[in-house]
mmCIF file of C-alpha atoms in Angstrom:
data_model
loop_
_atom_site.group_PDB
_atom_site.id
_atom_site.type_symbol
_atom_site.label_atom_id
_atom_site.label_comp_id
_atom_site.label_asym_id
_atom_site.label_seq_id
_atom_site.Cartn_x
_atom_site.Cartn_y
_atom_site.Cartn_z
ATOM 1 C CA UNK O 915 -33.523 -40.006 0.748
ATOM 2 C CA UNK O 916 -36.219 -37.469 1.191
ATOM 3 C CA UNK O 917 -33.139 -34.722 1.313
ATOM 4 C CA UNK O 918 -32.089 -35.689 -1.978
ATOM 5 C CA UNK O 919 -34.414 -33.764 -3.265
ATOM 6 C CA UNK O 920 -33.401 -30.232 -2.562
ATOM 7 C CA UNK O 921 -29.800 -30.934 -3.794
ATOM 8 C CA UNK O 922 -30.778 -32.284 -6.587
ATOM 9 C CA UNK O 923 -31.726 -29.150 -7.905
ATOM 10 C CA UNK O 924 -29.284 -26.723 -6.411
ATOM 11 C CA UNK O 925 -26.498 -29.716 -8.040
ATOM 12 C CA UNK O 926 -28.109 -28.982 -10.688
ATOM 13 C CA UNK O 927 -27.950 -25.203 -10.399
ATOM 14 C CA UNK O 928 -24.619 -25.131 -9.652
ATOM 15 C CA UNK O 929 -23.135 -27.278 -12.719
ATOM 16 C CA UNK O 930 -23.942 -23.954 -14.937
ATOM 17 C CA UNK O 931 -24.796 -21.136 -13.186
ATOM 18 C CA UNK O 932 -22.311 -20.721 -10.648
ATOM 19 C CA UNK O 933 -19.619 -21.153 -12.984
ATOM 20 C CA UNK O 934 -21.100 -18.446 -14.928
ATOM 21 C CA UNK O 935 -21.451 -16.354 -11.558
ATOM 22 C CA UNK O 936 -17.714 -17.226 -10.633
ATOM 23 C CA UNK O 937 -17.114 -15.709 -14.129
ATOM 24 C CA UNK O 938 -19.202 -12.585 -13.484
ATOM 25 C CA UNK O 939 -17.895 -12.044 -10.268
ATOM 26 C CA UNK O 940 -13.997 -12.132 -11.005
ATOM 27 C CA UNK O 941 -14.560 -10.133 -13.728
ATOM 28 C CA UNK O 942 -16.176 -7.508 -10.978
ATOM 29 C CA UNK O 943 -14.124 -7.528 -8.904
ATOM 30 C CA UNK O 944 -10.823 -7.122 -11.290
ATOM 31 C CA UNK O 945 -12.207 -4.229 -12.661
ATOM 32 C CA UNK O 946 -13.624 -2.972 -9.257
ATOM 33 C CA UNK O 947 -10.056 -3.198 -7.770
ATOM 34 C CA UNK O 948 -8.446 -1.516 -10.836
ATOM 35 C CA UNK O 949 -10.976 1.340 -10.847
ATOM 36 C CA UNK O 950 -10.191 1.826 -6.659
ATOM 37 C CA UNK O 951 -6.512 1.898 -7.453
ATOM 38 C CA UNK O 952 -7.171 4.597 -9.997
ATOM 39 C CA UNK O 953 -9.525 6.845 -7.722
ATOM 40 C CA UNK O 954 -7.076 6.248 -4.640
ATOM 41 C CA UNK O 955 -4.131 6.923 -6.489
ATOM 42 C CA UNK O 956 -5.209 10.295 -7.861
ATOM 43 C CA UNK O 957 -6.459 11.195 -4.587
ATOM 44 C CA UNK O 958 -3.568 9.941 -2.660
ATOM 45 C CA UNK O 959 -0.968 11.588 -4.945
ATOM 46 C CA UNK O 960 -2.941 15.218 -4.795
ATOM 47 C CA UNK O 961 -2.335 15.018 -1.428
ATOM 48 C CA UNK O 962 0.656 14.178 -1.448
ATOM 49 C CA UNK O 963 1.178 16.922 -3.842
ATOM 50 C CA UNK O 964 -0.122 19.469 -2.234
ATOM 51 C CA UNK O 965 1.786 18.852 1.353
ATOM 52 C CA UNK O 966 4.315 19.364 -0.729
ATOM 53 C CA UNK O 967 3.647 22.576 -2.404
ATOM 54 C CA UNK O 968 2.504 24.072 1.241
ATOM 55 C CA UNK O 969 5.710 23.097 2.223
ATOM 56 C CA UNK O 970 7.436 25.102 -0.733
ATOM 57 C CA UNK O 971 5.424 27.995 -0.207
ATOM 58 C CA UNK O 972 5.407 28.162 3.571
ATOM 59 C CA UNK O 973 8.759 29.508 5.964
ATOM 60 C CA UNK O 974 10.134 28.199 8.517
ATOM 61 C CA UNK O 975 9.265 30.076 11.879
ATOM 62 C CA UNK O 976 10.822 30.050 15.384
ATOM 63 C CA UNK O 977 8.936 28.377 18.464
ATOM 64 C CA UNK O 978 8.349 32.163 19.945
ATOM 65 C CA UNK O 979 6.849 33.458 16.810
ATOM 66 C CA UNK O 980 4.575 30.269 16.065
ATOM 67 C CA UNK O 981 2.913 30.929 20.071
ATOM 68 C CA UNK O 982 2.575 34.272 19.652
ATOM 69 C CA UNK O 983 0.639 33.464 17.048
ATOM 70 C CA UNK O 984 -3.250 32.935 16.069
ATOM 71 C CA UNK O 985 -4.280 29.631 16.301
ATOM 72 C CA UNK O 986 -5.474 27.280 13.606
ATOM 73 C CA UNK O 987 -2.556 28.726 11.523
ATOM 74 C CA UNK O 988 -0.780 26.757 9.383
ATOM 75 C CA UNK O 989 2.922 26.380 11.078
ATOM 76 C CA UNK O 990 6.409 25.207 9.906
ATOM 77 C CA UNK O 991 8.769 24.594 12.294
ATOM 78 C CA UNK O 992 12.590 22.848 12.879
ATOM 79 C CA UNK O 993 14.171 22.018 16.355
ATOM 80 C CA UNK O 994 15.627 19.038 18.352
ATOM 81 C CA UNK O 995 12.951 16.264 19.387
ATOM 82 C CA UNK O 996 12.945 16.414 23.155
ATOM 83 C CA UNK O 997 10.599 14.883 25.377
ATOM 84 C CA UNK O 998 8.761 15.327 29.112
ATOM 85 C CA UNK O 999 9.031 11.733 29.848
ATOM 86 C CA UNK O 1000 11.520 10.251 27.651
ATOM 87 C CA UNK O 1001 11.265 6.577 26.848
ATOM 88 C CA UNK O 1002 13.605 4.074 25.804
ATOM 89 C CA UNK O 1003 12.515 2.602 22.349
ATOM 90 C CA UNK O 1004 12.365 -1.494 22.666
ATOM 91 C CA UNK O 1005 13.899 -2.175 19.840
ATOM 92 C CA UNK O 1006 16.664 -0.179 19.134
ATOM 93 C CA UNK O 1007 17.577 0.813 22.441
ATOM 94 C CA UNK O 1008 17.883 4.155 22.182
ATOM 95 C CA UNK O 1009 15.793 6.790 23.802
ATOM 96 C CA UNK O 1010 13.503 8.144 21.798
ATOM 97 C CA UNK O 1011 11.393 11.317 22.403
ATOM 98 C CA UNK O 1012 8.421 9.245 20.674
ATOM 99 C CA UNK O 1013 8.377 5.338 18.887
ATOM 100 C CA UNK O 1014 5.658 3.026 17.722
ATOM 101 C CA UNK O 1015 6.138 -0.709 17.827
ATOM 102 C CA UNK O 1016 4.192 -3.422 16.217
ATOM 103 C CA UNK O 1017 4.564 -7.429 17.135
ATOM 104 C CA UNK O 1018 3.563 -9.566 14.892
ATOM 105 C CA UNK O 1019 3.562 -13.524 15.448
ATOM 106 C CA UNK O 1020 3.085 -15.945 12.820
ATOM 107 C CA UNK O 1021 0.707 -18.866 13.521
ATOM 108 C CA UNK O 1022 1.009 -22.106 11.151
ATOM 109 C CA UNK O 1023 -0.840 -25.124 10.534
ATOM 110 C CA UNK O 1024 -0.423 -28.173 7.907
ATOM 111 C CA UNK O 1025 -3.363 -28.644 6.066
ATOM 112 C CA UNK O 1026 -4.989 -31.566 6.000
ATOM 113 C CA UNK O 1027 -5.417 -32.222 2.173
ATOM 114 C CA UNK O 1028 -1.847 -31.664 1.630
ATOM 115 C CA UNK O 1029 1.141 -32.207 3.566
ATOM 116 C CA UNK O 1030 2.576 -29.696 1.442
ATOM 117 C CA UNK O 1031 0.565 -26.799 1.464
ATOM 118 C CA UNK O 1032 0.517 -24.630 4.950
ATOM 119 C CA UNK O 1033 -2.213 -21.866 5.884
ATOM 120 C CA UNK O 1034 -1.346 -18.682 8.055
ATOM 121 C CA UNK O 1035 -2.357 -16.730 10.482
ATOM 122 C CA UNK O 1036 -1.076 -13.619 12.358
ATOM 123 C CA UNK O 1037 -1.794 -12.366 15.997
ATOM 124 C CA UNK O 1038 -0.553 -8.547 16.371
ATOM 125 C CA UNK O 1039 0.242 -6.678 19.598
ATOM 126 C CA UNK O 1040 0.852 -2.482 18.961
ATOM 127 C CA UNK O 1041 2.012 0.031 21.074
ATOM 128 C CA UNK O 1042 2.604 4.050 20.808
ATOM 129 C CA UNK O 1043 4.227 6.284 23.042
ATOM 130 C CA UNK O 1044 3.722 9.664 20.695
ATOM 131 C CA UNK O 1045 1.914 11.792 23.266
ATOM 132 C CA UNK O 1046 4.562 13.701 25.175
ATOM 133 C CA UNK O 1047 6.682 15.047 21.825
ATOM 134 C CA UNK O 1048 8.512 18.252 22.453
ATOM 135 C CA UNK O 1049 10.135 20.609 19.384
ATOM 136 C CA UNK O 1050 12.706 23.242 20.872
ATOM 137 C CA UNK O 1051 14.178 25.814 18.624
ATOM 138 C CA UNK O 1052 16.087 27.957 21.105
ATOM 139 C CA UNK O 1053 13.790 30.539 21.382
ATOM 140 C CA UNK O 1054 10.999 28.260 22.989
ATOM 141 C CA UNK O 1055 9.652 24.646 23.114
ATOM 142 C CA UNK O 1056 6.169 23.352 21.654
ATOM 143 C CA UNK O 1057 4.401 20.143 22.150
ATOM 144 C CA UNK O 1058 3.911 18.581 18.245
ATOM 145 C CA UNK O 1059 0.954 15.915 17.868
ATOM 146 C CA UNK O 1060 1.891 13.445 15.639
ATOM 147 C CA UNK O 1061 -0.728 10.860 15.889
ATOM 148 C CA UNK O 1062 -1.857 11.270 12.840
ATOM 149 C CA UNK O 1063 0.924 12.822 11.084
ATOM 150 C CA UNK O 1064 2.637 11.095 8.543
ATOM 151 C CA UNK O 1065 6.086 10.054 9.819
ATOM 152 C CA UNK O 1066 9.543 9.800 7.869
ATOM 153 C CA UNK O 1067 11.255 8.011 11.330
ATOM 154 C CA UNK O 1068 14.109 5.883 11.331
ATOM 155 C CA UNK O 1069 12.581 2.181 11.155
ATOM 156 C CA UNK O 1070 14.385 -0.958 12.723
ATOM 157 C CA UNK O 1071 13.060 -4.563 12.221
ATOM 158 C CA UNK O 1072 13.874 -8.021 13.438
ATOM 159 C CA UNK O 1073 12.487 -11.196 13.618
ATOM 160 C CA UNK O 1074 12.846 -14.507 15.570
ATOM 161 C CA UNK O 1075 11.842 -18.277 15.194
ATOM 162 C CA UNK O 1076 8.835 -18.025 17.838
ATOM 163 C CA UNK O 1077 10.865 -20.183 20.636
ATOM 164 C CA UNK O 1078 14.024 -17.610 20.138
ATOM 165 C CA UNK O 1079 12.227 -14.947 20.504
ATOM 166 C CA UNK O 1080 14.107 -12.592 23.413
ATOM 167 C CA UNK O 1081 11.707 -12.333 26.640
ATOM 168 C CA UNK O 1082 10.495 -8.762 26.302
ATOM 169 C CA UNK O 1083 9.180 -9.349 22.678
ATOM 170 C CA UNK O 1084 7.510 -12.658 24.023
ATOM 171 C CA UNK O 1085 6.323 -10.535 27.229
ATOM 172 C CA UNK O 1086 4.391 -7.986 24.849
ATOM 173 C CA UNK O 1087 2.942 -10.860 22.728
ATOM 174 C CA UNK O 1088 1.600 -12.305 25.430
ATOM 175 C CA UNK O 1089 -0.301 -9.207 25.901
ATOM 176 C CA UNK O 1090 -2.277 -9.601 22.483
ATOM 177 C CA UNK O 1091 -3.221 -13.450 24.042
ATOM 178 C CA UNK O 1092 -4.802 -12.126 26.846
ATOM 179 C CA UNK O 1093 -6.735 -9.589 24.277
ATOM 180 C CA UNK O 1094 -7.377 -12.205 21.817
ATOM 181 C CA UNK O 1095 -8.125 -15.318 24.491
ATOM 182 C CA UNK O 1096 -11.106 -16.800 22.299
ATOM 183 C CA UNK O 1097 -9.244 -16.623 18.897
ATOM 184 C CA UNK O 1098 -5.989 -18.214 20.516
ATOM 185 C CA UNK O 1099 -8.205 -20.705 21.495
ATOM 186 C CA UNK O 1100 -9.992 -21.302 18.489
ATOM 187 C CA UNK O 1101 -6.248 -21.384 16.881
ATOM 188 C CA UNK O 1102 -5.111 -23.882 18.934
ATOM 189 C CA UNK O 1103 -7.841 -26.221 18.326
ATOM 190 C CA UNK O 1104 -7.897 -25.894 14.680
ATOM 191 C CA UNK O 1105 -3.863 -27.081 14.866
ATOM 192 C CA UNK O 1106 -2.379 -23.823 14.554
ATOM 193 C CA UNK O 1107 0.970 -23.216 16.210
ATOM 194 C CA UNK O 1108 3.376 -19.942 16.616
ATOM 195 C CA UNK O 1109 6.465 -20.913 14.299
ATOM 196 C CA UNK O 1110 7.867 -17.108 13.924
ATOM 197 C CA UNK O 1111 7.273 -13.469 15.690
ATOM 198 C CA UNK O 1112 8.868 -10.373 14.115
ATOM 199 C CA UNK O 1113 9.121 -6.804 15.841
ATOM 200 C CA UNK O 1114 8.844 -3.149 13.734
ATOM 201 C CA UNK O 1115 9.744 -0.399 15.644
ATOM 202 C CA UNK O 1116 9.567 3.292 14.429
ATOM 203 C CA UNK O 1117 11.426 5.577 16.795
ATOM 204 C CA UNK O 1118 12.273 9.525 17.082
ATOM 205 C CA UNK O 1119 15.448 9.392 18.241
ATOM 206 C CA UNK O 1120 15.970 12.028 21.643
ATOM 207 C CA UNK O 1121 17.903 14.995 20.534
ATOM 208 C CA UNK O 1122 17.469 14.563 16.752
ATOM 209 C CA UNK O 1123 16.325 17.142 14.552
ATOM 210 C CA UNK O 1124 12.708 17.454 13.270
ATOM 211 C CA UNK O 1125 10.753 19.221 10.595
ATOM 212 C CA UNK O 1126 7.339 19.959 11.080
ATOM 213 C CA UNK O 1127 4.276 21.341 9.481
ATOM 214 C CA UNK O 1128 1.114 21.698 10.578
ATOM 215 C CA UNK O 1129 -1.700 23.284 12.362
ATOM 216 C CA UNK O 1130 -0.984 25.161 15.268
ATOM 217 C CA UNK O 1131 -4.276 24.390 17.777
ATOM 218 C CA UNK O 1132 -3.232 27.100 20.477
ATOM 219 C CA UNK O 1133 -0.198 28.276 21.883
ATOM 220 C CA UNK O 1134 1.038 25.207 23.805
ATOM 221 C CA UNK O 1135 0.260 22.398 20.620
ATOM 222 C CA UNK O 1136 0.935 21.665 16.847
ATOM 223 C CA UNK O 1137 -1.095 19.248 15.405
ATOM 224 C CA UNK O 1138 1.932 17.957 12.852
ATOM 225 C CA UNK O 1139 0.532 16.807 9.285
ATOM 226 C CA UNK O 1140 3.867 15.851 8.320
ATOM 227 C CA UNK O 1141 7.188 15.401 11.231
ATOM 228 C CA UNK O 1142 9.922 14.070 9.661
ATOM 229 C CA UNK O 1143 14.144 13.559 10.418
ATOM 230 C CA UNK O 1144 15.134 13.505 6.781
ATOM 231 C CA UNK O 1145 14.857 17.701 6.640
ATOM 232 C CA UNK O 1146 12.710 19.706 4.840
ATOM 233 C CA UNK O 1147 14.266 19.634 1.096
ATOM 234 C CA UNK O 1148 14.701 15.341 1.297
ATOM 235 C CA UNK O 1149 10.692 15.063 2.966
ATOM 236 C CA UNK O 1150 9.530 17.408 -0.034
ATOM 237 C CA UNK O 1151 11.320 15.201 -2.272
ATOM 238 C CA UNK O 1152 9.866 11.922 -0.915
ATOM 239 C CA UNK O 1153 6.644 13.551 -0.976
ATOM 240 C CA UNK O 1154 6.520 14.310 -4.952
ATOM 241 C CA UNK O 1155 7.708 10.911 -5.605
ATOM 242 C CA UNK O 1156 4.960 9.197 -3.697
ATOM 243 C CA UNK O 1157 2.647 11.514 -6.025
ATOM 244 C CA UNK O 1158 4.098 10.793 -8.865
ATOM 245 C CA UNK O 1159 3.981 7.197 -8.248
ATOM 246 C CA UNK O 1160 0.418 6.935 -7.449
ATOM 247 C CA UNK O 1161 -0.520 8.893 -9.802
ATOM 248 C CA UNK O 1162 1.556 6.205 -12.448
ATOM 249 C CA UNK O 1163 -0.289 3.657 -11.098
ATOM 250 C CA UNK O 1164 -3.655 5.169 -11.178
ATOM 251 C CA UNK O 1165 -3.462 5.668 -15.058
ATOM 252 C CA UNK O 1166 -1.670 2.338 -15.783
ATOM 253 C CA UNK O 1167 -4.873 1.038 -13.864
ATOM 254 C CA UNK O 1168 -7.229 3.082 -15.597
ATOM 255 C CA UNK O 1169 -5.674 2.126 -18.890
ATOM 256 C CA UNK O 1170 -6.723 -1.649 -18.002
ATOM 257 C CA UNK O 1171 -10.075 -0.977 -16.658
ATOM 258 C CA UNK O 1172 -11.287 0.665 -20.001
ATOM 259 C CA UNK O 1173 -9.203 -2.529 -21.887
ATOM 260 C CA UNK O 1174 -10.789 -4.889 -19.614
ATOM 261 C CA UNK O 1175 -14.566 -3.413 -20.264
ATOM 262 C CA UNK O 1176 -15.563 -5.918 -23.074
ATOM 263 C CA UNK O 1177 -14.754 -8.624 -20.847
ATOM 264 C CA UNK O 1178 -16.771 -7.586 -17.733
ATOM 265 C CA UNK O 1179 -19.616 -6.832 -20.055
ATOM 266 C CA UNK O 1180 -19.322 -9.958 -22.184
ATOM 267 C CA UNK O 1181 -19.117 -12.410 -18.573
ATOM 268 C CA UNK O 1182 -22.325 -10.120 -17.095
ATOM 269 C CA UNK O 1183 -24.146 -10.577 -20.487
ATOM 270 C CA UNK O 1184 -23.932 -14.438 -20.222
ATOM 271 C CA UNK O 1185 -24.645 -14.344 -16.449
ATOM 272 C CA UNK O 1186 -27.661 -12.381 -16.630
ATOM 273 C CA UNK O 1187 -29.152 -14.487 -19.354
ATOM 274 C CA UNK O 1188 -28.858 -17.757 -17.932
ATOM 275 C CA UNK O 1189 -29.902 -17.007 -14.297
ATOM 276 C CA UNK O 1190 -33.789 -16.257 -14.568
ATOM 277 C CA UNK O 1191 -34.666 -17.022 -10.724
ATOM 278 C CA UNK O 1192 -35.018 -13.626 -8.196
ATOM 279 C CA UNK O 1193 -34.136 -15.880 -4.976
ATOM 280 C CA UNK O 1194 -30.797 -16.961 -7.160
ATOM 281 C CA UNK O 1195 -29.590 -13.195 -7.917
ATOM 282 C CA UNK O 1196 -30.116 -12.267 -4.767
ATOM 283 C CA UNK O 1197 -27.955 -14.504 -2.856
ATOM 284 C CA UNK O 1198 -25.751 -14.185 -5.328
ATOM 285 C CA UNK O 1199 -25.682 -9.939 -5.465
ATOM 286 C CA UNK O 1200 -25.515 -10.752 -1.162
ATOM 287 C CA UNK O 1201 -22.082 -12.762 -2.125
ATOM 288 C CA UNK O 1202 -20.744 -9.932 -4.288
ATOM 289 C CA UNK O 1203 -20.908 -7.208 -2.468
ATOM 290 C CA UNK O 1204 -18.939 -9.169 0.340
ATOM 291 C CA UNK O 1205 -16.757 -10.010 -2.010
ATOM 292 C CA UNK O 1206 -16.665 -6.228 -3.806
ATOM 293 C CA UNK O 1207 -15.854 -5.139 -0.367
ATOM 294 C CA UNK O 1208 -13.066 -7.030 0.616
ATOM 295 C CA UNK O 1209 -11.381 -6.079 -2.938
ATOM 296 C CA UNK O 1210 -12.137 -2.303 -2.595
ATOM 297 C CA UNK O 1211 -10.418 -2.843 1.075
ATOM 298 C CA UNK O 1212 -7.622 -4.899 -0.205
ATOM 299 C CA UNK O 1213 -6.853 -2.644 -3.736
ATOM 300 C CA UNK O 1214 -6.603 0.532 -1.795
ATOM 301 C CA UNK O 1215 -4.460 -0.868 0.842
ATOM 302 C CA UNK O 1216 -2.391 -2.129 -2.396
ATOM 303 C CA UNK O 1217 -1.887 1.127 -3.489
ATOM 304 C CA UNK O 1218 -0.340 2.594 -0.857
ATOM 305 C CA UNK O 1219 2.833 0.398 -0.624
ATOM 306 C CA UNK O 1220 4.613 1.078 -3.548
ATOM 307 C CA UNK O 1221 4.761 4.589 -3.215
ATOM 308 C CA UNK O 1222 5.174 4.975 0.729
ATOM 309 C CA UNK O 1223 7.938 2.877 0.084
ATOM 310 C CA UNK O 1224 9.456 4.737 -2.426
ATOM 311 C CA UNK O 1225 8.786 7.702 -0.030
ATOM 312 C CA UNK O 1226 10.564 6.752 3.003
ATOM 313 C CA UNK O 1227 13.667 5.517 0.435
ATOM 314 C CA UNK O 1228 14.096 9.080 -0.767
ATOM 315 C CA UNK O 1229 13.711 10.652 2.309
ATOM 316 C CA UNK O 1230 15.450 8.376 4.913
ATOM 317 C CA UNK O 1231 18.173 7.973 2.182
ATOM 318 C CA UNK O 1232 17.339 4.152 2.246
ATOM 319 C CA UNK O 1233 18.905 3.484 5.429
ATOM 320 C CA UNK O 1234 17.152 0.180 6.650
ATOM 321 C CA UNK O 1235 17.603 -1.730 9.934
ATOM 322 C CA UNK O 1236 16.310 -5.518 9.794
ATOM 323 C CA UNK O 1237 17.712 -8.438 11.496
ATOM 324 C CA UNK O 1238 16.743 -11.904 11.068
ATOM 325 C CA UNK O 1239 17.858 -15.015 13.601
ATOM 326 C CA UNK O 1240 17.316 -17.969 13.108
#
């Protein structure tokens, strides 16, 4: 009885002023993820922008003229992908002078206050073979880094009810377990259970021709900002349409931040004047700025999709490659 006491009062507390927090809060965080949409998108489309312009302004050089160059030089360059040690891509089957793959399984549990409603979640397994990339022009060959390059591959996908699934996707799935013992674990005992596993795969096909630009680090190695397979004209084109796009979506979303102004201020007004206790706002400004965080994370994420997307359409000519089984 003697506990009844304490939440009593924080009952109490809670009838009011967390409603008006929750009210406060939202509000935040709306306009917090609006106003990172806006800042990423400008930055993301300048970017995007000005790869694009370099690309205009720069000419395409041979192999033998890029080595004999200085280094640190900014470098364009076309050849056929080769490779040292060739690999043949998972997915596709095809050998591929470089190819990233992603597994993804899908974990599923009913939940308990509702035999309709199901929660998620998702166990990943990733793998790269990008390090032994070779460009040859005819006149010479060059190793291209493309680690962090941004990539207009061909992509295949495919997914798999989890018992389906063929044995070398299970194989590399079973990889992420052995990384992830404890949360498998933890999954398990909750009531989670695979139901589906799906495979991405993005592959440079052996033999195919790439465009490059980039930094030149010495004579041996280009450090590639962009490598693509669509061609120089099509990657410039899918490059000013991701700009463009972000930059749509960055003043769409900075047309609703300065709409949705009266509205923050009006829900941080009310908050503020019903809350009078330090220990209160403090746990409370503690839960926002979790909160603040995960929508700055999630917005600028957001803002990426729609015009990579858009991106890889134009310059891949919207060839796609996904197969479902069921």
């Amino acid at each position: 009885m003697a506990g009844d006491w304490f939440f009593i009062p924080l009952a109490s507390r809670c009838t009011g002023a967390c409603e008006r927090f929750f009210d406060a809060a939202l509000s935040a965080g709306v306009e917090v993820a609006l106003i990172t949409v806006t800042i990423v998108g400008l930055v993301f489309g300048l970017r995007q922008w000005f790869r694009s312009i370099k690309m205009s302004r720069s000419r395409t050089e041979t192999v033998a003229s890029a080595r004999a160059g200085r280094p640190n030089q900014l470098v364009e360059l076309t050849g056929r992908a080769l490779s040292d040690v060739p690999q043949r891509a998972p997915l596709s089957g095809c050998e591929a002078a470089g190819y990233r793959l992603q597994v993804n399984a899908l974990w599923q549990r009913r939940d308990l206050l509702s035999k309709r409603l199901y929660k998620y979640e998702h166990v990943e397994h990733e793998e790269a073979s990008l390090s032994s990339i070779l460009l040859d022009d005819g006149t010479g060959r060059i190793r291209i880094d493309v680690t962090g390059a941004q990539r207009y591959w061909p992509e295949r996908q495919a997914d798999w009810a989890f018992h389906e699934a063929p044995e070398w996707v299970l194989a590399r799935y079973r990889r992420a377990e052995v990384r992830q013992a404890e949360r498998i674990e933890e999954l398990k005992a909750d009531g989670y259970k695979p139901v589906r596993i799906s495979v991405s795969e993005e592959v440079l096909p052996l033999g195919s021709e790439l465009y490059v630009i980039g930094l030149l680090t010495d004579q041996a190695t280009l450090v590639a900002e962009v490598a693509s397979t669509a061609g120089e004209q099509a990657t410039q084109r899918a490059l000013r349409a991701e700009a463009m796009t972000a930059w749509l979506l960055a003043i769409v979303t900075a047309w609703l931040t300065i709409r949705l102004l009266p509205w923050l201020s009006a829900e941080w007004t009310t908050y503020l004047a019903g809350e009078p206790y330090l220990g209160w706002r403090v746990i409370d400004y503690g839960l926002l700025l979790v909160l603040l965080g995960f929508t700055v994370f999630g917005a600028a994420v957001f803002t990426f999709l729609p015009a990579s997307a858009i991106g890889r359409y134009l310059a891949l000519g919207g060839k796609s490659n996904v197969s479902r089984h069921s």
